[in-house]
GROMACS .gro file of C-alpha atoms in nm:
model
  427
    1MET     CA    1  -6.005   1.895  -8.904
    2GLU     CA    2  -5.870   2.097  -8.611
    3ASN     CA    3  -6.099   1.919  -8.365
    4LYS     CA    4  -5.991   1.584  -8.503
    5ASN     CA    5  -5.624   1.667  -8.446
    6SER     CA    6  -5.700   1.789  -8.096
    7SER     CA    7  -5.879   1.465  -8.020
    8SER     CA    8  -5.583   1.266  -8.152
    9VAL     CA    9  -5.345   1.460  -7.928
   10ALA     CA   10  -5.577   1.406  -7.630
   11THR     CA   11  -5.581   1.028  -7.668
   12SER     CA   12  -5.217   0.967  -7.759
   13GLY     CA   13  -4.875   1.121  -7.733
   14PHE     CA   14  -4.633   1.199  -7.454
   15PHE     CA   15  -4.866   1.373  -7.207
   16TYR     CA   16  -5.140   1.117  -7.262
   17LYS     CA   17  -4.895   0.848  -7.149
   18ASN     CA   18  -4.762   1.073  -6.869
   19PRO     CA   19  -5.068   1.246  -6.719
   20SER     CA   20  -4.887   1.319  -6.392
   21LEU     CA   21  -4.671   1.578  -6.571
   22LYS     CA   22  -4.978   1.796  -6.624
   23ILE     CA   23  -5.009   1.847  -6.246
   24ARG     CA   24  -4.837   2.175  -6.149
   25GLU     CA   25  -4.769   2.078  -5.788
   26PHE     CA   26  -4.625   1.745  -5.895
   27LEU     CA   27  -4.376   1.931  -6.115
   28ALA     CA   28  -4.278   2.139  -5.810
   29PHE     CA   29  -4.247   1.813  -5.615
   30LEU     CA   30  -4.013   1.673  -5.883
   31SER     CA   31  -3.799   1.989  -5.875
   32THR     CA   32  -3.770   1.967  -5.497
   33ARG     CA   33  -3.684   1.597  -5.504
   34PHE     CA   34  -3.425   1.646  -5.777
   35GLY     CA   35  -3.264   1.943  -5.603
   36VAL     CA   36  -3.229   1.773  -5.265
   37ILE     CA   37  -3.093   1.447  -5.411
   38PHE     CA   38  -2.854   1.639  -5.637
   39ALA     CA   39  -2.719   1.840  -5.344
   40LEU     CA   40  -2.690   1.544  -5.106
   41ASN     CA   41  -2.527   1.316  -5.365
   42MET     CA   42  -2.283   1.589  -5.457
   43GLN     CA   43  -2.205   1.642  -5.091
   44SER     CA   44  -2.177   1.267  -5.023
   45THR     CA   45  -1.935   1.218  -5.314
   46ILE     CA   46  -1.717   1.502  -5.189
   47LEU     CA   47  -1.721   1.369  -4.832
   48TYR     CA   48  -1.621   1.015  -4.934
   49PHE     CA   49  -1.337   1.153  -5.146
   50TRP     CA   50  -1.232   1.395  -4.871
   51MET     CA   51  -1.242   1.125  -4.602
   52TYR     CA   52  -1.020   0.889  -4.801
   53GLN     CA   53  -0.776   1.172  -4.874
   54LEU     CA   54  -0.760   1.251  -4.502
   55THR     CA   55  -0.724   0.894  -4.372
   56SER     CA   56  -0.621   0.661  -4.662
   57ASN     CA   57  -0.823   0.405  -4.467
   58LYS     CA   58  -1.087   0.186  -4.635
   59LEU     CA   59  -1.262   0.130  -4.303
   60SER     CA   60  -1.317   0.505  -4.261
   61LEU     CA   61  -1.536   0.499  -4.575
   62GLY     CA   62  -1.756   0.238  -4.410
   63PHE     CA   63  -1.787   0.452  -4.097
   64VAL     CA   64  -1.920   0.743  -4.305
   65GLY     CA   65  -2.216   0.525  -4.404
   66LEU     CA   66  -2.254   0.399  -4.047
   67ALA     CA   67  -2.261   0.755  -3.913
   68GLU     CA   68  -2.569   0.826  -4.125
   69VAL     CA   69  -2.752   0.496  -4.094
   70ILE     CA   70  -2.757   0.483  -3.712
   71PRO     CA   71  -2.975   0.795  -3.669
   72ALA     CA   72  -3.168   0.729  -3.991
   73ILE     CA   73  -3.283   0.393  -3.853
   74GLY     CA   74  -3.297   0.493  -3.487
   75CYS     CA   75  -3.525   0.793  -3.547
   76SER     CA   76  -3.735   0.661  -3.836
   77LEU     CA   77  -4.027   0.506  -3.647
   78ILE     CA   78  -4.074   0.809  -3.422
   79ALA     CA   79  -4.033   1.035  -3.726
   80GLY     CA   80  -4.307   0.847  -3.912
   81HIS     CA   81  -4.547   0.906  -3.623
   82TYR     CA   82  -4.484   1.282  -3.622
   83VAL     CA   83  -4.495   1.307  -4.003
   84ASP     CA   84  -4.845   1.152  -4.009
   85GLN     CA   85  -4.962   1.411  -3.755
   86SER     CA   86  -4.787   1.710  -3.917
   87GLU     CA   87  -4.837   1.931  -4.221
   88LYS     CA   88  -4.609   1.778  -4.484
   89ARG     CA   89  -4.476   2.089  -4.658
   90LYS     CA   90  -4.381   2.250  -4.326
   91MET     CA   91  -4.194   1.934  -4.222
   92ILE     CA   92  -4.001   1.928  -4.551
   93ILE     CA   93  -3.909   2.297  -4.516
   94THR     CA   94  -3.778   2.226  -4.166
   95CYS     CA   95  -3.565   1.936  -4.294
   96LEU     CA   96  -3.435   2.144  -4.584
   97THR     CA   97  -3.329   2.417  -4.342
   98GLY     CA   98  -3.148   2.157  -4.135
   99TYR     CA   99  -2.964   2.029  -4.443
  100LEU     CA  100  -2.866   2.386  -4.528
  101ILE     CA  101  -2.720   2.447  -4.181
  102THR     CA  102  -2.515   2.123  -4.184
  103SER     CA  103  -2.388   2.205  -4.534
  104ILE     CA  104  -2.272   2.549  -4.420
  105CYS     CA  105  -2.087   2.385  -4.130
  106LEU     CA  106  -1.913   2.134  -4.360
  107PHE     CA  107  -1.814   2.417  -4.594
  108ALA     CA  108  -1.667   2.604  -4.296
  109ILE     CA  109  -1.455   2.301  -4.201
  110ALA     CA  110  -1.321   2.273  -4.557
  111PHE     CA  111  -1.255   2.647  -4.597
  112PRO     CA  112  -0.874   2.694  -4.617
  113LEU     CA  113  -0.844   2.951  -4.337
  114ILE     CA  114  -1.029   2.725  -4.094
  115ASN     CA  115  -0.903   2.396  -4.237
  116LYS     CA  116  -0.539   2.482  -4.165
  117SER     CA  117  -0.612   2.532  -3.796
  118LEU     CA  118  -0.775   2.189  -3.749
  119SER     CA  119  -0.602   1.856  -3.703
  120VAL     CA  120  -0.697   1.556  -3.918
  121THR     CA  121  -0.856   1.388  -3.617
  122VAL     CA  122  -1.079   1.688  -3.547
  123MET     CA  123  -1.183   1.722  -3.911
  124VAL     CA  124  -1.270   1.353  -3.937
  125GLY     CA  125  -1.470   1.373  -3.614
  126LEU     CA  126  -1.663   1.680  -3.733
  127ILE     CA  127  -1.742   1.518  -4.069
  128TYR     CA  128  -1.881   1.212  -3.891
  129PHE     CA  129  -2.088   1.438  -3.662
  130PHE     CA  130  -2.252   1.634  -3.942
  131VAL     CA  131  -2.316   1.316  -4.141
  132PHE     CA  132  -2.488   1.188  -3.823
  133VAL     CA  133  -2.706   1.500  -3.811
  134GLY     CA  134  -2.791   1.445  -4.178
  135GLY     CA  135  -2.910   1.095  -4.089
  136ILE     CA  136  -3.154   1.239  -3.834
  137LEU     CA  137  -3.287   1.484  -4.094
  138ARG     CA  138  -3.325   1.204  -4.346
  139SER     CA  139  -3.546   1.005  -4.107
  140PHE     CA  140  -3.799   1.290  -4.121
  141PHE     CA  141  -3.744   1.404  -4.480
  142SER     CA  142  -3.804   1.070  -4.656
  143PRO     CA  143  -4.148   0.991  -4.506
  144SER     CA  144  -4.253   1.356  -4.548
  145MET     CA  145  -4.176   1.345  -4.922
  146PHE     CA  146  -4.348   1.007  -4.957
  147SER     CA  147  -4.659   1.142  -4.783
  148LEU     CA  148  -4.659   1.461  -4.991
  149PHE     CA  149  -4.647   1.250  -5.310
  150GLY     CA  150  -4.984   1.097  -5.222
  151LEU     CA  151  -5.133   1.444  -5.166
  152VAL     CA  152  -5.031   1.594  -5.502
  153VAL     CA  153  -5.091   1.292  -5.730
  154PRO     CA  154  -5.427   1.112  -5.785
  155ARG     CA  155  -5.416   0.740  -5.711
  156GLU     CA  156  -5.480   0.641  -6.073
  157HIS     CA  157  -5.155   0.812  -6.174
  158TYR     CA  158  -4.933   0.655  -5.905
  159ALA     CA  159  -4.746   0.417  -6.137
  160ASN     CA  160  -4.671   0.692  -6.391
  161ALA     CA  161  -4.582   0.949  -6.125
  162THR     CA  162  -4.357   0.699  -5.946
  163SER     CA  163  -4.154   0.655  -6.266
  164TRP     CA  164  -4.102   1.031  -6.291
  165SER     CA  165  -4.030   1.063  -5.920
  166SER     CA  166  -3.767   0.791  -5.955
  167MET     CA  167  -3.628   0.968  -6.262
  168SER     CA  168  -3.591   1.297  -6.072
  169TRP     CA  169  -3.411   1.106  -5.797
  170GLN     CA  170  -3.181   0.937  -6.047
  171MET     CA  171  -3.106   1.263  -6.227
  172GLY     CA  172  -2.989   1.406  -5.897
  173ALA     CA  173  -2.793   1.088  -5.825
  174VAL     CA  174  -2.627   1.107  -6.169
  175LEU     CA  175  -2.550   1.477  -6.192
  176GLY     CA  176  -2.452   1.521  -5.827
  177PRO     CA  177  -2.143   1.294  -5.841
  178LEU     CA  178  -2.049   1.420  -6.189
  179VAL     CA  179  -2.056   1.783  -6.078
  180ALA     CA  180  -1.879   1.690  -5.753
  181GLY     CA  181  -1.599   1.517  -5.944
  182ALA     CA  182  -1.561   1.817  -6.172
  183PHE     CA  183  -1.545   2.065  -5.884
  184ILE     CA  184  -1.301   1.851  -5.686
  185ALA     CA  185  -1.071   1.830  -5.988
  186LEU     CA  186  -1.101   2.193  -6.101
  187PHE     CA  187  -1.166   2.400  -5.790
  188GLY     CA  188  -1.120   2.188  -5.479
  189ILE     CA  189  -1.337   2.041  -5.206
  190TYR     CA  190  -1.453   2.362  -5.038
  191ILE     CA  191  -1.585   2.518  -5.362
  192GLY     CA  192  -1.784   2.200  -5.427
  193LEU     CA  193  -1.938   2.226  -5.080
  194LEU     CA  194  -2.024   2.590  -5.149
  195VAL     CA  195  -2.220   2.484  -5.458
  196VAL     CA  196  -2.417   2.242  -5.239
  197ILE     CA  197  -2.527   2.536  -5.022
  198PHE     CA  198  -2.635   2.735  -5.327
  199VAL     CA  199  -2.844   2.445  -5.463
  200LEU     CA  200  -3.019   2.393  -5.128
  201LEU     CA  201  -3.115   2.762  -5.123
  202LEU     CA  202  -3.272   2.732  -5.470
  203ILE     CA  203  -3.493   2.443  -5.359
  204TYR     CA  204  -3.705   2.674  -5.143
  205PHE     CA  205  -3.863   2.825  -5.458
  206PRO     CA  206  -4.043   2.516  -5.596
  207LEU     CA  207  -4.116   2.385  -5.247
  208LEU     CA  208  -4.295   2.703  -5.140
  209SER     CA  209  -4.509   2.691  -5.457
  210ILE     CA  210  -4.681   2.377  -5.321
  211SER     CA  211  -4.990   2.462  -5.117
  212VAL     CA  212  -5.039   2.368  -4.753
  213LYS     CA  213  -5.192   2.019  -4.735
  214PRO     CA  214  -5.451   1.876  -4.492
  215ILE     CA  215  -5.343   1.643  -4.214
  216LEU     CA  216  -5.522   1.314  -4.290
  217LYS     CA  217  -5.456   1.150  -3.956
  218LYS     CA  218  -5.697   1.329  -3.722
  219VAL     CA  219  -5.681   1.093  -3.424
  220LYS     CA  220  -5.397   1.165  -3.184
  221GLU     CA  221  -5.270   0.846  -3.031
  222PRO     CA  222  -4.971   0.747  -2.814
  223VAL     CA  223  -4.641   0.732  -2.998
  224LEU     CA  224  -4.575   0.365  -2.924
  225GLN     CA  225  -4.922   0.259  -3.038
  226SER     CA  226  -4.886   0.462  -3.358
  227VAL     CA  227  -4.544   0.311  -3.433
  228LYS     CA  228  -4.674  -0.038  -3.361
  229GLU     CA  229  -4.955   0.005  -3.615
  230GLY     CA  230  -4.709   0.102  -3.888
  231LEU     CA  231  -4.486  -0.197  -3.818
  232LYS     CA  232  -4.783  -0.432  -3.796
  233PHE     CA  233  -4.916  -0.320  -4.134
  234VAL     CA  234  -4.584  -0.383  -4.309
  235MET     CA  235  -4.532  -0.721  -4.142
  236LYS     CA  236  -4.882  -0.838  -4.241
  237THR     CA  237  -4.847  -0.734  -4.607
  238PRO     CA  238  -4.641  -1.009  -4.776
  239THR     CA  239  -4.593  -0.831  -5.108
  240LEU     CA  240  -4.466  -0.512  -4.943
  241LEU     CA  241  -4.250  -0.694  -4.689
  242GLY     CA  242  -4.101  -0.925  -4.952
  243ALA     CA  243  -4.016  -0.635  -5.186
  244GLN     CA  244  -3.848  -0.438  -4.908
  245LEU     CA  245  -3.648  -0.737  -4.781
  246LEU     CA  246  -3.536  -0.819  -5.135
  247ASP     CA  247  -3.419  -0.459  -5.183
  248MET     CA  248  -3.251  -0.441  -4.844
  249PHE     CA  249  -3.042  -0.755  -4.875
  250SER     CA  250  -2.956  -0.716  -5.243
  251VAL     CA  251  -2.820  -0.364  -5.194
  252LEU     CA  252  -2.668  -0.452  -4.856
  253PHE     CA  253  -2.459  -0.727  -5.013
  254GLY     CA  254  -2.437  -0.601  -5.371
  255GLY     CA  255  -2.357  -0.234  -5.318
  256ALA     CA  256  -2.004  -0.132  -5.416
  257VAL     CA  257  -2.028   0.248  -5.424
  258ALA     CA  258  -1.848   0.302  -5.093
  259LEU     CA  259  -1.540   0.123  -5.234
  260LEU     CA  260  -1.515   0.333  -5.550
  261PRO     CA  261  -1.236   0.555  -5.406
  262VAL     CA  262  -1.031   0.236  -5.363
  263TYR     CA  263  -1.105   0.121  -5.719
  264GLN     CA  264  -1.019   0.467  -5.850
  265LYS     CA  265  -0.686   0.490  -5.673
  266GLU     CA  266  -0.558   0.132  -5.643
  267ILE     CA  267  -0.726  -0.082  -5.912
  268LEU     CA  268  -0.839   0.130  -6.208
  269HIS     CA  269  -0.585   0.412  -6.159
  270VAL     CA  270  -0.801   0.700  -6.284
  271ASP     CA  271  -0.819   1.066  -6.178
  272GLU     CA  272  -1.089   1.254  -5.986
  273MET     CA  273  -1.305   1.295  -6.296
  274GLY     CA  274  -1.288   0.919  -6.349
  275PHE     CA  275  -1.404   0.873  -5.990
  276GLY     CA  276  -1.700   1.102  -6.056
  277LEU     CA  277  -1.789   0.904  -6.370
  278LEU     CA  278  -1.774   0.573  -6.186
  279ARG     CA  279  -1.980   0.714  -5.899
  280SER     CA  280  -2.247   0.839  -6.139
  281ALA     CA  281  -2.249   0.534  -6.373
  282PRO     CA  282  -2.531   0.349  -6.190
  283GLY     CA  283  -2.738   0.666  -6.199
  284ILE     CA  284  -2.672   0.720  -6.570
  285GLY     CA  285  -2.791   0.365  -6.642
  286ALA     CA  286  -3.097   0.418  -6.425
  287LEU     CA  287  -3.176   0.746  -6.597
  288LEU     CA  288  -3.159   0.583  -6.941
  289THR     CA  289  -3.395   0.309  -6.829
  290LEU     CA  290  -3.639   0.548  -6.664
  291GLY     CA  291  -3.645   0.753  -6.984
  292LEU     CA  292  -3.750   0.440  -7.174
  293LEU     CA  293  -4.016   0.366  -6.913
  294ALA     CA  294  -4.174   0.706  -6.983
  295PHE     CA  295  -4.257   0.578  -7.333
  296LEU     CA  296  -4.282   0.206  -7.256
  297PRO     CA  297  -4.445   0.191  -6.912
  298LEU     CA  298  -4.432  -0.127  -6.704
  299LYS     CA  299  -4.764  -0.309  -6.726
  300SER     CA  300  -4.733  -0.688  -6.733
  301GLN     CA  301  -4.581  -0.922  -6.474
  302PRO     CA  302  -4.398  -0.661  -6.264
  303GLY     CA  303  -4.327  -0.917  -5.993
  304LYS     CA  304  -4.132  -1.151  -6.218
  305LYS     CA  305  -3.952  -0.856  -6.379
  306LEU     CA  306  -3.845  -0.744  -6.033
  307PHE     CA  307  -3.664  -1.073  -5.971
  308LEU     CA  308  -3.503  -1.073  -6.316
  309CYS     CA  309  -3.369  -0.723  -6.266
  310VAL     CA  310  -3.223  -0.791  -5.922
  311THR     CA  311  -3.049  -1.097  -6.070
  312GLY     CA  312  -2.904  -0.879  -6.346
  313PHE     CA  313  -2.793  -0.628  -6.084
  314ALA     CA  314  -2.603  -0.897  -5.891
  315LEU     CA  315  -2.427  -1.032  -6.202
  316SER     CA  316  -2.321  -0.680  -6.302
  317ILE     CA  317  -2.168  -0.619  -5.959
  318ILE     CA  318  -1.975  -0.950  -5.973
  319ILE     CA  319  -1.820  -0.860  -6.310
  320PHE     CA  320  -1.743  -0.507  -6.188
  321GLY     CA  321  -1.568  -0.656  -5.886
  322ILE     CA  322  -1.316  -0.855  -6.093
  323SER     CA  323  -1.266  -0.595  -6.368
  324THR     CA  324  -0.938  -0.405  -6.395
  325ASN     CA  325  -1.046  -0.210  -6.704
  326PHE     CA  326  -1.209   0.131  -6.652
  327TYR     CA  327  -1.446   0.097  -6.949
  328LEU     CA  328  -1.568  -0.249  -6.848
  329SER     CA  329  -1.610  -0.132  -6.489
  330PHE     CA  330  -1.806   0.172  -6.604
  331ALA     CA  331  -2.025  -0.047  -6.828
  332MET     CA  332  -2.105  -0.290  -6.545
  333LEU     CA  333  -2.195  -0.008  -6.306
  334LEU     CA  334  -2.411   0.136  -6.586
  335LEU     CA  335  -2.591  -0.198  -6.625
  336SER     CA  336  -2.636  -0.230  -6.249
  337GLY     CA  337  -2.815   0.105  -6.253
  338MET     CA  338  -3.036   0.002  -6.546
  339PHE     CA  339  -3.148  -0.314  -6.369
  340ASP     CA  340  -3.195  -0.134  -6.039
  341ALA     CA  341  -3.411   0.139  -6.199
  342VAL     CA  342  -3.678  -0.110  -6.302
  343SER     CA  343  -3.685  -0.270  -5.959
  344VAL     CA  344  -3.704   0.073  -5.791
  345VAL     CA  345  -4.013   0.170  -5.993
  346ILE     CA  346  -4.181  -0.162  -5.916
  347ARG     CA  347  -4.101  -0.149  -5.544
  348SER     CA  348  -4.204   0.216  -5.513
  349THR     CA  349  -4.534   0.155  -5.692
  350ILE     CA  350  -4.609  -0.141  -5.465
  351LEU     CA  351  -4.542   0.084  -5.166
  352GLN     CA  352  -4.772   0.360  -5.296
  353LEU     CA  353  -5.055   0.124  -5.395
  354VAL     CA  354  -5.083  -0.081  -5.077
  355THR     CA  355  -5.029   0.198  -4.818
  356PRO     CA  356  -5.340   0.368  -4.668
  357ASP     CA  357  -5.329   0.749  -4.687
  358ASP     CA  358  -5.339   0.800  -4.310
  359MET     CA  359  -5.043   0.564  -4.256
  360ARG     CA  360  -4.805   0.696  -4.522
  361GLY     CA  361  -4.563   0.855  -4.278
  362ARG     CA  362  -4.528   0.547  -4.060
  363VAL     CA  363  -4.511   0.295  -4.346
  364SER     CA  364  -4.257   0.513  -4.527
  365ALA     CA  365  -4.059   0.533  -4.203
  366VAL     CA  366  -4.041   0.154  -4.195
  367ASN     CA  367  -3.936   0.166  -4.560
  368THR     CA  368  -3.664   0.418  -4.467
  369ILE     CA  369  -3.527   0.162  -4.222
  370PHE     CA  370  -3.504  -0.096  -4.500
  371VAL     CA  371  -3.349   0.153  -4.744
  372SER     CA  372  -3.105   0.289  -4.487
  373SER     CA  373  -3.012  -0.061  -4.380
  374SER     CA  374  -2.932  -0.152  -4.738
  375ASN     CA  375  -2.754   0.166  -4.846
  376GLU     CA  376  -2.561   0.292  -4.546
  377PHE     CA  377  -2.512  -0.044  -4.371
  378GLY     CA  378  -2.416  -0.166  -4.717
  379ASP     CA  379  -2.145   0.101  -4.724
  380PHE     CA  380  -2.029  -0.009  -4.381
  381GLU     CA  381  -2.043  -0.378  -4.476
  382SER     CA  382  -1.842  -0.304  -4.790
  383GLY     CA  383  -1.575  -0.121  -4.590
  384VAL     CA  384  -1.549  -0.399  -4.331
  385MET     CA  385  -1.548  -0.678  -4.591
  386ALA     CA  386  -1.282  -0.497  -4.795
  387HIS     CA  387  -1.074  -0.453  -4.480
  388TRP     CA  388  -1.098  -0.826  -4.402
  389LEU     CA  389  -1.108  -0.994  -4.744
  390GLY     CA  390  -0.961  -0.735  -4.978
  391THR     CA  391  -1.157  -0.508  -5.210
  392VAL     CA  392  -1.215  -0.746  -5.503
  393ARG     CA  393  -1.312  -1.046  -5.290
  394ALA     CA  394  -1.552  -0.829  -5.091
  395VAL     CA  395  -1.740  -0.705  -5.399
  396VAL     CA  396  -1.760  -1.049  -5.566
  397THR     CA  397  -1.873  -1.217  -5.243
  398GLY     CA  398  -2.144  -0.952  -5.204
  399GLY     CA  399  -2.272  -1.019  -5.556
  400MET     CA  400  -2.287  -1.392  -5.492
  401LEU     CA  401  -2.480  -1.338  -5.169
  402THR     CA  402  -2.728  -1.120  -5.360
  403LEU     CA  403  -2.798  -1.405  -5.603
  404GLY     CA  404  -2.874  -1.624  -5.303
  405VAL     CA  405  -3.118  -1.366  -5.166
  406VAL     CA  406  -3.300  -1.352  -5.503
  407ALA     CA  407  -3.342  -1.730  -5.515
  408PHE     CA  408  -3.463  -1.749  -5.154
  409THR     CA  409  -3.717  -1.465  -5.191
  410TYR     CA  410  -3.850  -1.601  -5.522
  411ALA     CA  411  -3.920  -1.935  -5.358
  412LYS     CA  412  -4.066  -1.802  -5.032
  413VAL     CA  413  -4.283  -1.505  -5.144
  414PRO     CA  414  -4.514  -1.620  -5.428
  415LYS     CA  415  -4.738  -1.311  -5.387
  416LEU     CA  416  -4.447  -1.089  -5.485
  417ARG     CA  417  -4.346  -1.281  -5.797
  418ASN     CA  418  -4.713  -1.289  -5.907
  419PHE     CA  419  -4.783  -0.924  -5.820
  420SER     CA  420  -4.978  -0.705  -6.065
  421PHE     CA  421  -5.021  -0.326  -6.063
  422THR     CA  422  -5.396  -0.388  -6.053
  423ASP     CA  423  -5.352  -0.530  -5.701
  424LYS     CA  424  -5.452  -0.248  -5.469
  425LYS     CA  425  -5.448  -0.429  -5.140
  426GLU     CA  426  -5.353  -0.756  -4.984
  427GLU     CA  427  -5.627  -1.008  -4.921
   0.00000   0.00000   0.00000
């Protein structure tokens, strides 16, 4: 009877459906990913709030995103080359140390004794500078984490592990803004930045528990040739290219996060805690969806589901844009996160499945360009559009443009809409 029960547990249940969670180093990977995203989202939320308090200028919010995206895109291709030729854990430790140093500097700027001696212009300039440095670090950190994923998870578990990796990211994205909003309201900006430093220090523990990994790319080749190979691979893989372009343009036009301080102060009229809730609403929705995916994994027609979810994302953003009710706005941001979570898992799994092991750094670097273009340029685009058209018109127009992108991509990339997780490579 005991053996029968053991057999039943082995062929069903939570861990049977989620075999990646039985891998010790993958759990350490998840802890590291969660910790970094939590710290950076907490810091980003504080910086956006701080910047708007300093300047009361919508355009300045867009420039925060621009300050990060320029180095993130500019350094990505070179970073991918060096990541492929470097030991991944060491590269991540280096990036984490860089994040820690920039966080200490931002805390110093916000510390009352130093803050009082600086003019607003100097503080704004220093914030932009350290955000810029963070963009450089991100260009190395993202492909390093992507490459490490492939070294701690067997290929047959990629889809399951990608769901959990996305969940750890979303948990950080949810809790970071919530905690930031609470600390801003209760203790002030500089205490919130101090917590960021503490969290970054804790991340060293799980990261150091991951063993040193082999360098899969043995051949040393010129930087430009290496970068060219990564770009060529992405451009010649229609499913991968289509998924990344769909993500880039939908988030570029449909993102509204950068304008949340304006909605909080001028449209919805809520306090700092309300701002934190709005900022974390997409992540809460994503987290709920990813939790469901742990029990109901995506299996059939992921390509078509990707297009449906991006459409739902765009409609949610349009309704959010015209809403003047906090609860409706929160609900629409929640729905946008739920739709986006499914598309993130599908896109990430496509990226893992079609990328050769020895090209992970370079292909992920190209992916970082797409992601950075959508997120940070999206923040900049939102700030500029709000400055020109007004906040509500900017958000609604962005949602409408996203619907257009969905229709165009659906018509032009049949391999993406017909994609299956059993597809391991492009023909």
